[in-house]
PDB file of C-alpha atoms in Angstrom:
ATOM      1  CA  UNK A   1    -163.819-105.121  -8.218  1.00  0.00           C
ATOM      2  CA  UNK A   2    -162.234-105.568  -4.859  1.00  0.00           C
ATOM      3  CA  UNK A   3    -164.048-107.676  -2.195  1.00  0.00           C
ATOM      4  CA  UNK A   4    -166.237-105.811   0.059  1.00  0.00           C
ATOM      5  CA  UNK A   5    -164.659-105.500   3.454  1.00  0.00           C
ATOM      6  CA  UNK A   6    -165.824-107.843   5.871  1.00  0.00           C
ATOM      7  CA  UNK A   7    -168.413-106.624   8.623  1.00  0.00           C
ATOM      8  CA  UNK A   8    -167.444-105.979  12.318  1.00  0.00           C
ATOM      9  CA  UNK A   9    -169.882-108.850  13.107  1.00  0.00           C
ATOM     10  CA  UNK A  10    -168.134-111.008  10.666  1.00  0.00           C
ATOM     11  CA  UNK A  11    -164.513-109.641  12.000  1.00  0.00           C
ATOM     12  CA  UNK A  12    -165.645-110.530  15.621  1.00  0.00           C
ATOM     13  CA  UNK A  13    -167.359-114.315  14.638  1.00  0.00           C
ATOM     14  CA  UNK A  14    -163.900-114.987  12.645  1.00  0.00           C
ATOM     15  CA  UNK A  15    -161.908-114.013  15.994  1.00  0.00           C
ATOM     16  CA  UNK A  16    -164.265-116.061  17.906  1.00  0.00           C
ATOM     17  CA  UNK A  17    -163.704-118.939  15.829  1.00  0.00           C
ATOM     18  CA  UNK A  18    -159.916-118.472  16.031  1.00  0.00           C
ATOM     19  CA  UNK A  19    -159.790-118.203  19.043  1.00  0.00           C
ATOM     20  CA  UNK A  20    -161.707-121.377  19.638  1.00  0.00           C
ATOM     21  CA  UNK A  21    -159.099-123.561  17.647  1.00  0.00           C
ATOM     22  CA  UNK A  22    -156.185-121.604  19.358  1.00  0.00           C
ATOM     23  CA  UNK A  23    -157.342-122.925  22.913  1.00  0.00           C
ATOM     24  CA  UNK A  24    -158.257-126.128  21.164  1.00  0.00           C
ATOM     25  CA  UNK A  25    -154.768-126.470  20.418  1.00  0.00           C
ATOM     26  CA  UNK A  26    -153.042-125.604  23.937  1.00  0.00           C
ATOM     27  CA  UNK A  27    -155.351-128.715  25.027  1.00  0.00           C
ATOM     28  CA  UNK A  28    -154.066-131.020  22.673  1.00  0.00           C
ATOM     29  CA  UNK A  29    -150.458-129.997  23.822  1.00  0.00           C
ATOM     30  CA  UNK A  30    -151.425-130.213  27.424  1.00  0.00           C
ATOM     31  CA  UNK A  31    -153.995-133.180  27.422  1.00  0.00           C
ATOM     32  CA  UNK A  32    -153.770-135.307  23.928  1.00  0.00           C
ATOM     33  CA  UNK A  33    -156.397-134.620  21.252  1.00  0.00           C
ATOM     34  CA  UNK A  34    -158.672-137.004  23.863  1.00  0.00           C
ATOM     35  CA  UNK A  35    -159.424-133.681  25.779  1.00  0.00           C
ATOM     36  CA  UNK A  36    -160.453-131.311  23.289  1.00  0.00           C
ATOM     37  CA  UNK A  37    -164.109-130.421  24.079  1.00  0.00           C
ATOM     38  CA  UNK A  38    -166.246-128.209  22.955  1.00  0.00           C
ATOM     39  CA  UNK A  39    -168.175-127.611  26.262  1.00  0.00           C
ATOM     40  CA  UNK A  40    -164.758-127.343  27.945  1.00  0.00           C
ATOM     41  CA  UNK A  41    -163.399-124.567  25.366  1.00  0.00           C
ATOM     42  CA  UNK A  42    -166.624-122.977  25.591  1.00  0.00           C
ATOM     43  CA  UNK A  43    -166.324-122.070  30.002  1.00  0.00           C
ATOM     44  CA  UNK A  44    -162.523-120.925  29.270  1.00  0.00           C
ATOM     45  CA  UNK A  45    -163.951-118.253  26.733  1.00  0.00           C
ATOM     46  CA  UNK A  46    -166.913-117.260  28.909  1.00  0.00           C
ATOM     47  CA  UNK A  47    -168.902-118.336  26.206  1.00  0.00           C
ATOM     48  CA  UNK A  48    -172.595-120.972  26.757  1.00  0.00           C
ATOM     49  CA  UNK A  49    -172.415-124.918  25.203  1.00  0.00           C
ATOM     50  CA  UNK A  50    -175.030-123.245  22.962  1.00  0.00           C
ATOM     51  CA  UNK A  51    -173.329-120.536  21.254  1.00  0.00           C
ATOM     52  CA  UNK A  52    -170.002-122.171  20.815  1.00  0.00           C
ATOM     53  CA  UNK A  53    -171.836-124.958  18.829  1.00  0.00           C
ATOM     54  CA  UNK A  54    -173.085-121.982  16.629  1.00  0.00           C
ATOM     55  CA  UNK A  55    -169.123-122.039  15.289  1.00  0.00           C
ATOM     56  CA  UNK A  56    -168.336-125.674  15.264  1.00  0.00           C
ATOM     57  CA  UNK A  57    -171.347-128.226  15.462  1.00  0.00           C
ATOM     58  CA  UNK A  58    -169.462-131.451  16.574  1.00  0.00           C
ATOM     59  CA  UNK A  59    -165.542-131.677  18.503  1.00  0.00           C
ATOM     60  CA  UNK A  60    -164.842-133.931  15.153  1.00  0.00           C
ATOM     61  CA  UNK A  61    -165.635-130.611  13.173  1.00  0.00           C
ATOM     62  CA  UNK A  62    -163.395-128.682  15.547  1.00  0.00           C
ATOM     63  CA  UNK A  63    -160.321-131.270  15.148  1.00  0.00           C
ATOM     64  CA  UNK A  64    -161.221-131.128  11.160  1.00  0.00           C
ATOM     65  CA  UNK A  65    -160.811-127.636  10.938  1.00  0.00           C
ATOM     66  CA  UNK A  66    -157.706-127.558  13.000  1.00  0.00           C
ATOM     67  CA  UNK A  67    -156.192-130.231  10.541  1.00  0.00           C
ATOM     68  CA  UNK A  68    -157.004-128.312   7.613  1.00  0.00           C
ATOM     69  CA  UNK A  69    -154.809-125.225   9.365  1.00  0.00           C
ATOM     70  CA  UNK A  70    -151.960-127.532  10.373  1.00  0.00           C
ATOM     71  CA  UNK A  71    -151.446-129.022   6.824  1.00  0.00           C
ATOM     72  CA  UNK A  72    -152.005-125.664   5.218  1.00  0.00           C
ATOM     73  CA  UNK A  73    -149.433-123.870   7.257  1.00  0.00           C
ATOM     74  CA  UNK A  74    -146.745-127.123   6.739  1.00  0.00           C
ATOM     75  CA  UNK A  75    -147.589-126.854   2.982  1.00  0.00           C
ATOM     76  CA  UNK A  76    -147.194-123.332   2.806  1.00  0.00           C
ATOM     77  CA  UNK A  77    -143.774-123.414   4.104  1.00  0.00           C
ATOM     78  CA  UNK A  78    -142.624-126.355   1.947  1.00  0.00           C
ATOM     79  CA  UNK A  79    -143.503-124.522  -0.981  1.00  0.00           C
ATOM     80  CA  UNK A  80    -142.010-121.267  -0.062  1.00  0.00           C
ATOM     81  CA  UNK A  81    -139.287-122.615   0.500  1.00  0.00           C
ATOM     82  CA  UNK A  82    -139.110-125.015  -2.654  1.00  0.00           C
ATOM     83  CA  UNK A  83    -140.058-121.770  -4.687  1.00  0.00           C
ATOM     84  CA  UNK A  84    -136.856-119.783  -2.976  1.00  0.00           C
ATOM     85  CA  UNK A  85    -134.578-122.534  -3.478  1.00  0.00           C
ATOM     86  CA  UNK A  86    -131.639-121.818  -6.505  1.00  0.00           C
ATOM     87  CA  UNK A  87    -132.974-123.447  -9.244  1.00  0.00           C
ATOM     88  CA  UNK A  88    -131.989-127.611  -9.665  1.00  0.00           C
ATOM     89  CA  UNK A  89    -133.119-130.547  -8.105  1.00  0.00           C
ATOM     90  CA  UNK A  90    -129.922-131.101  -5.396  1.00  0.00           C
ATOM     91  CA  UNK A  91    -131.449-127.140  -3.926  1.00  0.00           C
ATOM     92  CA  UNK A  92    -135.054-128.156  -4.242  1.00  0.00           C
ATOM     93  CA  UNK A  93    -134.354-131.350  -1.862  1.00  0.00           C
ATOM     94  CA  UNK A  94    -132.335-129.682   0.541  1.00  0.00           C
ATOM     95  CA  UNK A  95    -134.626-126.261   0.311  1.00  0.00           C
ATOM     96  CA  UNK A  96    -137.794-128.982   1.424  1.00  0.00           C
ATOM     97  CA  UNK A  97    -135.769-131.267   3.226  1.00  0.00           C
ATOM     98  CA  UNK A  98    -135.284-128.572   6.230  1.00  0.00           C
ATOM     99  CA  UNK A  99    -138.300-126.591   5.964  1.00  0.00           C
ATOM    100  CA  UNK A 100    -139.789-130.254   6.518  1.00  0.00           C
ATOM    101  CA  UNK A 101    -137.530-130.294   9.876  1.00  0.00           C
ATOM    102  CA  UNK A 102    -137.594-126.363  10.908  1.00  0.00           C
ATOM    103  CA  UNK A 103    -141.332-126.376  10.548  1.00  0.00           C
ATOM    104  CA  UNK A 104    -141.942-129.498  12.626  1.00  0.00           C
ATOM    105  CA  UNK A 105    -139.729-128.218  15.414  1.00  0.00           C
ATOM    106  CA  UNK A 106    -141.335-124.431  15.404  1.00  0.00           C
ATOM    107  CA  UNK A 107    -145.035-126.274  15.903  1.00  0.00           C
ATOM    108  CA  UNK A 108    -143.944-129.418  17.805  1.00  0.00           C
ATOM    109  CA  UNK A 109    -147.717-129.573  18.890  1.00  0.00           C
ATOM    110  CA  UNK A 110    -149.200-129.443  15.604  1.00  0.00           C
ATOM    111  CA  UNK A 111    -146.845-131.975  14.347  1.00  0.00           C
ATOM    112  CA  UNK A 112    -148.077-133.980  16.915  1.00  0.00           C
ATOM    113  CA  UNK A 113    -151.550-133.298  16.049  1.00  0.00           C
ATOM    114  CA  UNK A 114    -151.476-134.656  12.130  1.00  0.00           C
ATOM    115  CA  UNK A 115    -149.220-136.681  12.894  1.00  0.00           C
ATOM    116  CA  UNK A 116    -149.255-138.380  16.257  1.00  0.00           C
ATOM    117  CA  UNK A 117    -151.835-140.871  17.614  1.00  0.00           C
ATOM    118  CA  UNK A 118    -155.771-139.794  16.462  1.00  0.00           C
ATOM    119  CA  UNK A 119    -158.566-138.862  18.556  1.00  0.00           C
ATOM    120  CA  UNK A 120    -160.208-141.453  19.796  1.00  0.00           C
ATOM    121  CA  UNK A 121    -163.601-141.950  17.137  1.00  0.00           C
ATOM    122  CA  UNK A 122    -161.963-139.651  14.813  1.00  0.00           C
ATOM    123  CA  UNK A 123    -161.224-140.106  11.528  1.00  0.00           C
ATOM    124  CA  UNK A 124    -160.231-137.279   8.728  1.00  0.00           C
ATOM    125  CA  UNK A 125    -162.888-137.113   6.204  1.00  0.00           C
ATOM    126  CA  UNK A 126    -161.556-138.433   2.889  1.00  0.00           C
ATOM    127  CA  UNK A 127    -163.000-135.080   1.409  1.00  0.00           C
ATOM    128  CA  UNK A 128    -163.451-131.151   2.437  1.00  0.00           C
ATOM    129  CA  UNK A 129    -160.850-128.670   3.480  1.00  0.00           C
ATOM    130  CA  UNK A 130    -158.373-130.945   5.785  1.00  0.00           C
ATOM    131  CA  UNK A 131    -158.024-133.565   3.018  1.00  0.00           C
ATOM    132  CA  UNK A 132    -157.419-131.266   0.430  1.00  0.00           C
ATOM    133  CA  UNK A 133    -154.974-129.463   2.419  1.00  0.00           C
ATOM    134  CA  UNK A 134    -152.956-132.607   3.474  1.00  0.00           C
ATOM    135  CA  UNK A 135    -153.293-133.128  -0.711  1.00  0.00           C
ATOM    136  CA  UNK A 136    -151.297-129.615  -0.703  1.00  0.00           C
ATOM    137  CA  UNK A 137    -149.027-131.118   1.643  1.00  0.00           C
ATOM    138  CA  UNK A 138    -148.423-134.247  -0.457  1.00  0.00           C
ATOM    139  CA  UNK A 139    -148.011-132.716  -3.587  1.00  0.00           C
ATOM    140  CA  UNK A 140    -145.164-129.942  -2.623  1.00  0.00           C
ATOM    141  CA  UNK A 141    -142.837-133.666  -1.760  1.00  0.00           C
ATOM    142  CA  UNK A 142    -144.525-135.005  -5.249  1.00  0.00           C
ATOM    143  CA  UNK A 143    -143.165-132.045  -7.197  1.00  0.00           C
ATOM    144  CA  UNK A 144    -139.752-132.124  -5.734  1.00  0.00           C
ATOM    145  CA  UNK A 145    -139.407-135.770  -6.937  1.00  0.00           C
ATOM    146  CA  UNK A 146    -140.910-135.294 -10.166  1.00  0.00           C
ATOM    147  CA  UNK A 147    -137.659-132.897 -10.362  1.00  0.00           C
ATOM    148  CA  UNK A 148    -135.115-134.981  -9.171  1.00  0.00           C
ATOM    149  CA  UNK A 149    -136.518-138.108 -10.984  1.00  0.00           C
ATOM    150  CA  UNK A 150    -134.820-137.655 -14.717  1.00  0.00           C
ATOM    151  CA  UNK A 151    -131.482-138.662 -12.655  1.00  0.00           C
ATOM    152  CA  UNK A 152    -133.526-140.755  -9.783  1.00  0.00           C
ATOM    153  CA  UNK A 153    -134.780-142.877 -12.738  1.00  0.00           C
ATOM    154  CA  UNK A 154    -131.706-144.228 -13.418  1.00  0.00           C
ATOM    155  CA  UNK A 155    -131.431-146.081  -9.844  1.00  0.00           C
ATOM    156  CA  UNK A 156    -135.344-146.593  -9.318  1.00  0.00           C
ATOM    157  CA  UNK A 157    -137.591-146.952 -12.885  1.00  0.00           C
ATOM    158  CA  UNK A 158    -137.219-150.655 -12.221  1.00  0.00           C
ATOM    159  CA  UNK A 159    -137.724-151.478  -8.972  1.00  0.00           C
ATOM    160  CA  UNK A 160    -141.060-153.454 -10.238  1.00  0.00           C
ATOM    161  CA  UNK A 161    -144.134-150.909  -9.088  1.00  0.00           C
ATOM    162  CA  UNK A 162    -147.307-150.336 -10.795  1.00  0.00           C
ATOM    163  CA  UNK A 163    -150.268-147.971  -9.656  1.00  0.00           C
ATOM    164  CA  UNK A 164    -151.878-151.631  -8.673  1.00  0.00           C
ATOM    165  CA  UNK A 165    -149.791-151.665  -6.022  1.00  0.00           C
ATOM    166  CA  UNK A 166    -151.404-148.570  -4.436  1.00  0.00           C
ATOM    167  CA  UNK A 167    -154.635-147.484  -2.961  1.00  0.00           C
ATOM    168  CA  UNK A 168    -156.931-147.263  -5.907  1.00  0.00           C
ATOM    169  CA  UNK A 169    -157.794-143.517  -4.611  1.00  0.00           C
ATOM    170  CA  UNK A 170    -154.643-142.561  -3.483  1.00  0.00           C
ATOM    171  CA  UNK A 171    -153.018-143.343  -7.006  1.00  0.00           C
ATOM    172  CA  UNK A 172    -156.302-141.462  -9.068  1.00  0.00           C
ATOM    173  CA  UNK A 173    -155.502-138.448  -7.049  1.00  0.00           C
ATOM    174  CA  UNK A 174    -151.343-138.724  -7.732  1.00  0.00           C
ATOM    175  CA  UNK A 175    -152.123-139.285 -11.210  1.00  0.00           C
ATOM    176  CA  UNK A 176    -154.577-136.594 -11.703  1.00  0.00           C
ATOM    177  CA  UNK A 177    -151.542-134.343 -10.448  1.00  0.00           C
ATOM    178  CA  UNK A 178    -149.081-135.711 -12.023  1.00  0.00           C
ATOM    179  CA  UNK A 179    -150.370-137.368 -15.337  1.00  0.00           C
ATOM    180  CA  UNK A 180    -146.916-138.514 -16.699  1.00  0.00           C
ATOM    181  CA  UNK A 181    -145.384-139.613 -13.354  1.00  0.00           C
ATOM    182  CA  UNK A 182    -143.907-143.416 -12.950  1.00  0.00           C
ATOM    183  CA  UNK A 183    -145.630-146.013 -10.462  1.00  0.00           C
ATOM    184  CA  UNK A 184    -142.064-145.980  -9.134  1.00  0.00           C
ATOM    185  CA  UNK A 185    -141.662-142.427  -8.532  1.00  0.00           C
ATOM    186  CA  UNK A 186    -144.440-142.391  -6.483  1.00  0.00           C
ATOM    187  CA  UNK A 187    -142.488-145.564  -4.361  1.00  0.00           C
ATOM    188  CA  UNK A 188    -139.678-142.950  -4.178  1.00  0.00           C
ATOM    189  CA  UNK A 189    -141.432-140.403  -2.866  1.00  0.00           C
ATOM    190  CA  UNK A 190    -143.170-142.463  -0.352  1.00  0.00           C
ATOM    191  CA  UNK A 191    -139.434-143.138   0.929  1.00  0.00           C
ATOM    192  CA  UNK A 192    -138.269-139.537   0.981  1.00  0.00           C
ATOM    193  CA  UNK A 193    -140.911-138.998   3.448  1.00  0.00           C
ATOM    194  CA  UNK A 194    -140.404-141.873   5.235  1.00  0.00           C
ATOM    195  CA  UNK A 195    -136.522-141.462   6.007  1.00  0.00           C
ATOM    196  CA  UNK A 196    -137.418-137.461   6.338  1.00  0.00           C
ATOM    197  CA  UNK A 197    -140.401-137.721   8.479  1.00  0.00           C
ATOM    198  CA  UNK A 198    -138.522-140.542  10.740  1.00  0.00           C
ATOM    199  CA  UNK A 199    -135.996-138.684  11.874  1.00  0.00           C
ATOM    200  CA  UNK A 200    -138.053-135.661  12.388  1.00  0.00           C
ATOM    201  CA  UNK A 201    -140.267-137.662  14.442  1.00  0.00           C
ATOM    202  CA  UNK A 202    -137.624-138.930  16.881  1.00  0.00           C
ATOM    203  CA  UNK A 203    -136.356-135.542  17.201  1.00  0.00           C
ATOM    204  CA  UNK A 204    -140.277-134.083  18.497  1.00  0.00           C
ATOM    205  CA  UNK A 205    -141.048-137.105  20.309  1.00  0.00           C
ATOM    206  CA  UNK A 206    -138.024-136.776  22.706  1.00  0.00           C
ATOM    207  CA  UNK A 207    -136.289-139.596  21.301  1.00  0.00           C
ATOM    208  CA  UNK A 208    -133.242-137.910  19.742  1.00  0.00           C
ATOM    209  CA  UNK A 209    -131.968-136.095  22.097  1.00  0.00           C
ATOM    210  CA  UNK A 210    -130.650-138.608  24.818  1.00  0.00           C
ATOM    211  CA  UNK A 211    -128.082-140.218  22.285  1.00  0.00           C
ATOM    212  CA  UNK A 212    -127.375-137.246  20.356  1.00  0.00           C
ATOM    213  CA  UNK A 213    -126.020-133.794  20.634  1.00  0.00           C
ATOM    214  CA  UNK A 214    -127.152-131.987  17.860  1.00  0.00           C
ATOM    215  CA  UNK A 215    -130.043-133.794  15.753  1.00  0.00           C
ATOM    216  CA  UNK A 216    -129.397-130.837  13.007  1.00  0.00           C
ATOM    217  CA  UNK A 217    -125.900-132.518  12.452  1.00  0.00           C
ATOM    218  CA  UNK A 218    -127.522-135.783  12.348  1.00  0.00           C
ATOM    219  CA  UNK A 219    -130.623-134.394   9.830  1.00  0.00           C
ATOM    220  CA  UNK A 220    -127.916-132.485   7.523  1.00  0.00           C
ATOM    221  CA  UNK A 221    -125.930-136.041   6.791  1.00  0.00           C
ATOM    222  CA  UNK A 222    -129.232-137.998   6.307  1.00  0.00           C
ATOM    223  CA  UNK A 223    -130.277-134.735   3.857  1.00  0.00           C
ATOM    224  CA  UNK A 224    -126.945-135.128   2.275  1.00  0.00           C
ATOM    225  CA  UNK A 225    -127.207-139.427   1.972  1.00  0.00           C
ATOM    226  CA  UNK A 226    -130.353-138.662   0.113  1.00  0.00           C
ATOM    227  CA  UNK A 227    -129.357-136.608  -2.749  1.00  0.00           C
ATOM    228  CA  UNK A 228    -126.723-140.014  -3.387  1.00  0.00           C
ATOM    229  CA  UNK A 229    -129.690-142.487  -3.253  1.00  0.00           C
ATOM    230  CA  UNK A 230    -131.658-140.380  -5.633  1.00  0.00           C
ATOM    231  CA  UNK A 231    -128.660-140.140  -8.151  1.00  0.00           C
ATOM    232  CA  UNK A 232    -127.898-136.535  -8.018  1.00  0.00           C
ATOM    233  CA  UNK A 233    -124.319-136.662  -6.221  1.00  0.00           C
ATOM    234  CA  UNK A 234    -123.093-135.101  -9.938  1.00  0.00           C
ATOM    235  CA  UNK A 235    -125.590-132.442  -9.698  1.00  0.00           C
ATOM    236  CA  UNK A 236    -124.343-131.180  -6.534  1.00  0.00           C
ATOM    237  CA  UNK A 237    -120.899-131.086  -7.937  1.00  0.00           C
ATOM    238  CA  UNK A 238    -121.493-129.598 -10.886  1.00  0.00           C
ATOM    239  CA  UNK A 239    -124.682-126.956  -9.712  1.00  0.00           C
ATOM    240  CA  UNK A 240    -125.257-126.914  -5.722  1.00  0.00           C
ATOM    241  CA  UNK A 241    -121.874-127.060  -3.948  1.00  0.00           C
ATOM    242  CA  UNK A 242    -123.217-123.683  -2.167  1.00  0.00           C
ATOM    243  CA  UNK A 243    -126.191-124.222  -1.515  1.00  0.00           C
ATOM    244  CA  UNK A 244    -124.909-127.556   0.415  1.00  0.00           C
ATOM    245  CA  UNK A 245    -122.485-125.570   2.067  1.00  0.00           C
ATOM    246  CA  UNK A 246    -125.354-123.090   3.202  1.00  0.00           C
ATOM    247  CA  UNK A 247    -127.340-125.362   5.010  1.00  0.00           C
ATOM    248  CA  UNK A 248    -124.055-126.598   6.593  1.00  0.00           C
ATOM    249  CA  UNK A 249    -123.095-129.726   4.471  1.00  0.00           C
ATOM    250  CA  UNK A 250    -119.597-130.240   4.167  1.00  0.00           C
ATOM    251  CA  UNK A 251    -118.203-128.535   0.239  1.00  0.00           C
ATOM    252  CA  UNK A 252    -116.081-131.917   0.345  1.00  0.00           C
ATOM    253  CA  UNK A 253    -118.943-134.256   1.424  1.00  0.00           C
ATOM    254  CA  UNK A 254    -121.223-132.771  -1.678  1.00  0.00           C
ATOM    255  CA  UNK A 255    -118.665-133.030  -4.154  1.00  0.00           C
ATOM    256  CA  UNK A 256    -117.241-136.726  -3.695  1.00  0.00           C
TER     257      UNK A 256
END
């Protein structure tokens, strides 16, 4: 049986509440996440301190829920885009590499947001809807290692790491995902991210663009350096010269 439709009175609370979080975010972009307040949002909208606490009882439950949107709508495009890629691991980190990048530069301000220096007093809560959906997040990069790691392996299975060497939570959740995944895969998809998110991060913050033309160029080689270090240079010339050549990499460059 099909869910009832929702009631104009539950229509009207759920534009409300978006509405809320879509002024919530303009201040962040304008003013940091140090300006968002509720009292604030609540004279732009016409609306009394008192009734705008009906939708949100605290600012910290405000910046939660606008979290939980920002990581769903990143992990949604990772995996769409991991799910469209040509099958093989070479498309699948290329396919994630720049929805990674074109995501992050289509919502500059909720990059900055999850991202970028917290609220002051605010801290995600380690459970609910924003940490699950930064979980989501996570595991769309997990699965594209997991992937890539039967040739990965070869360079990285012993580079020495053990779950110990992680948060004891952070490692139960990875390995309730992923039951048969290596300590060390987990190192190598920490430094995916890190060489990913970097350069993505110069690019939003401004930092990019004084020293180089076109950060794309710059984004496409580092894309391209990573599919060496995780051993799949034979991959792309045996499976994924077009797909390299699609996202611009050079046929010659993915087939040496």
């Amino acid at each position: 049986m099909a869910d009832p439709k929702p009631s104009r009175r539950e229509r009207l609370r759920a534009e409300a509440a978006q509405e809320i979080k879509t002024i919530a975010l303009r201040h962040v972009a304008e003013k940091g996440k140090a300006a968002v307040s509720l009292r604030a949002i609540a004279r732009e909208m016409g609306m009394t301190a008192g009734a705008i606490y009906s939708y949100y009882d605290t600012r910290d439950d405000l910046i939660t829920a606008l979290v939980a949107d920002v990581y769903n709508s990143l992990a949604q495009a990772l995996e769409d885009a991991v799910a469209a890629a040509p099958p093989g691991p070479v498309a699948k980190v290329v396919a994630y590499g720049h929805a990674y990048r074109d995501w992050a530069v289509a919502n500059p301000h909720e990059f900055r947001l999850v991202y970028g220096d917290p609220a002051p007093g605010y801290q995600v809560p380690e459970q609910g809807p924003a940490a699950d959906a930064e979980h989501r997040a996570c595991t769309a990069l997990t699965g594209v290692v997991v992937e890539a790691w039967p040739w990965a392996q070869r360079l990285h299975a012993e580079s020495g790491y053990a779950w110990e060497d992680y948060d004891p939570d952070f490692a139960a959740t990875v390995r309730a995902a992923f039951p048969d995944l290596q300590p060390a895969a987990v190192a190598v998809a920490l430094r995916l991210w890190g060489r990913l998110h970097g350069l993505v991060s110069l690019e939003i913050y401004g930092h990019l663009r004084p020293q180089v033309q076109d950060p794309d160029e710059l984004y496409r080689a580092e894309l391209l350096d990573l599919t060496h270090w995780l051993g799949l240079a034979p991959v792309a010339a045996a499976k994924s010269v077009p797909v390299a050549a699609a996202k611009g990499v050079p046929v010659t460059a993915a087939t040496e």
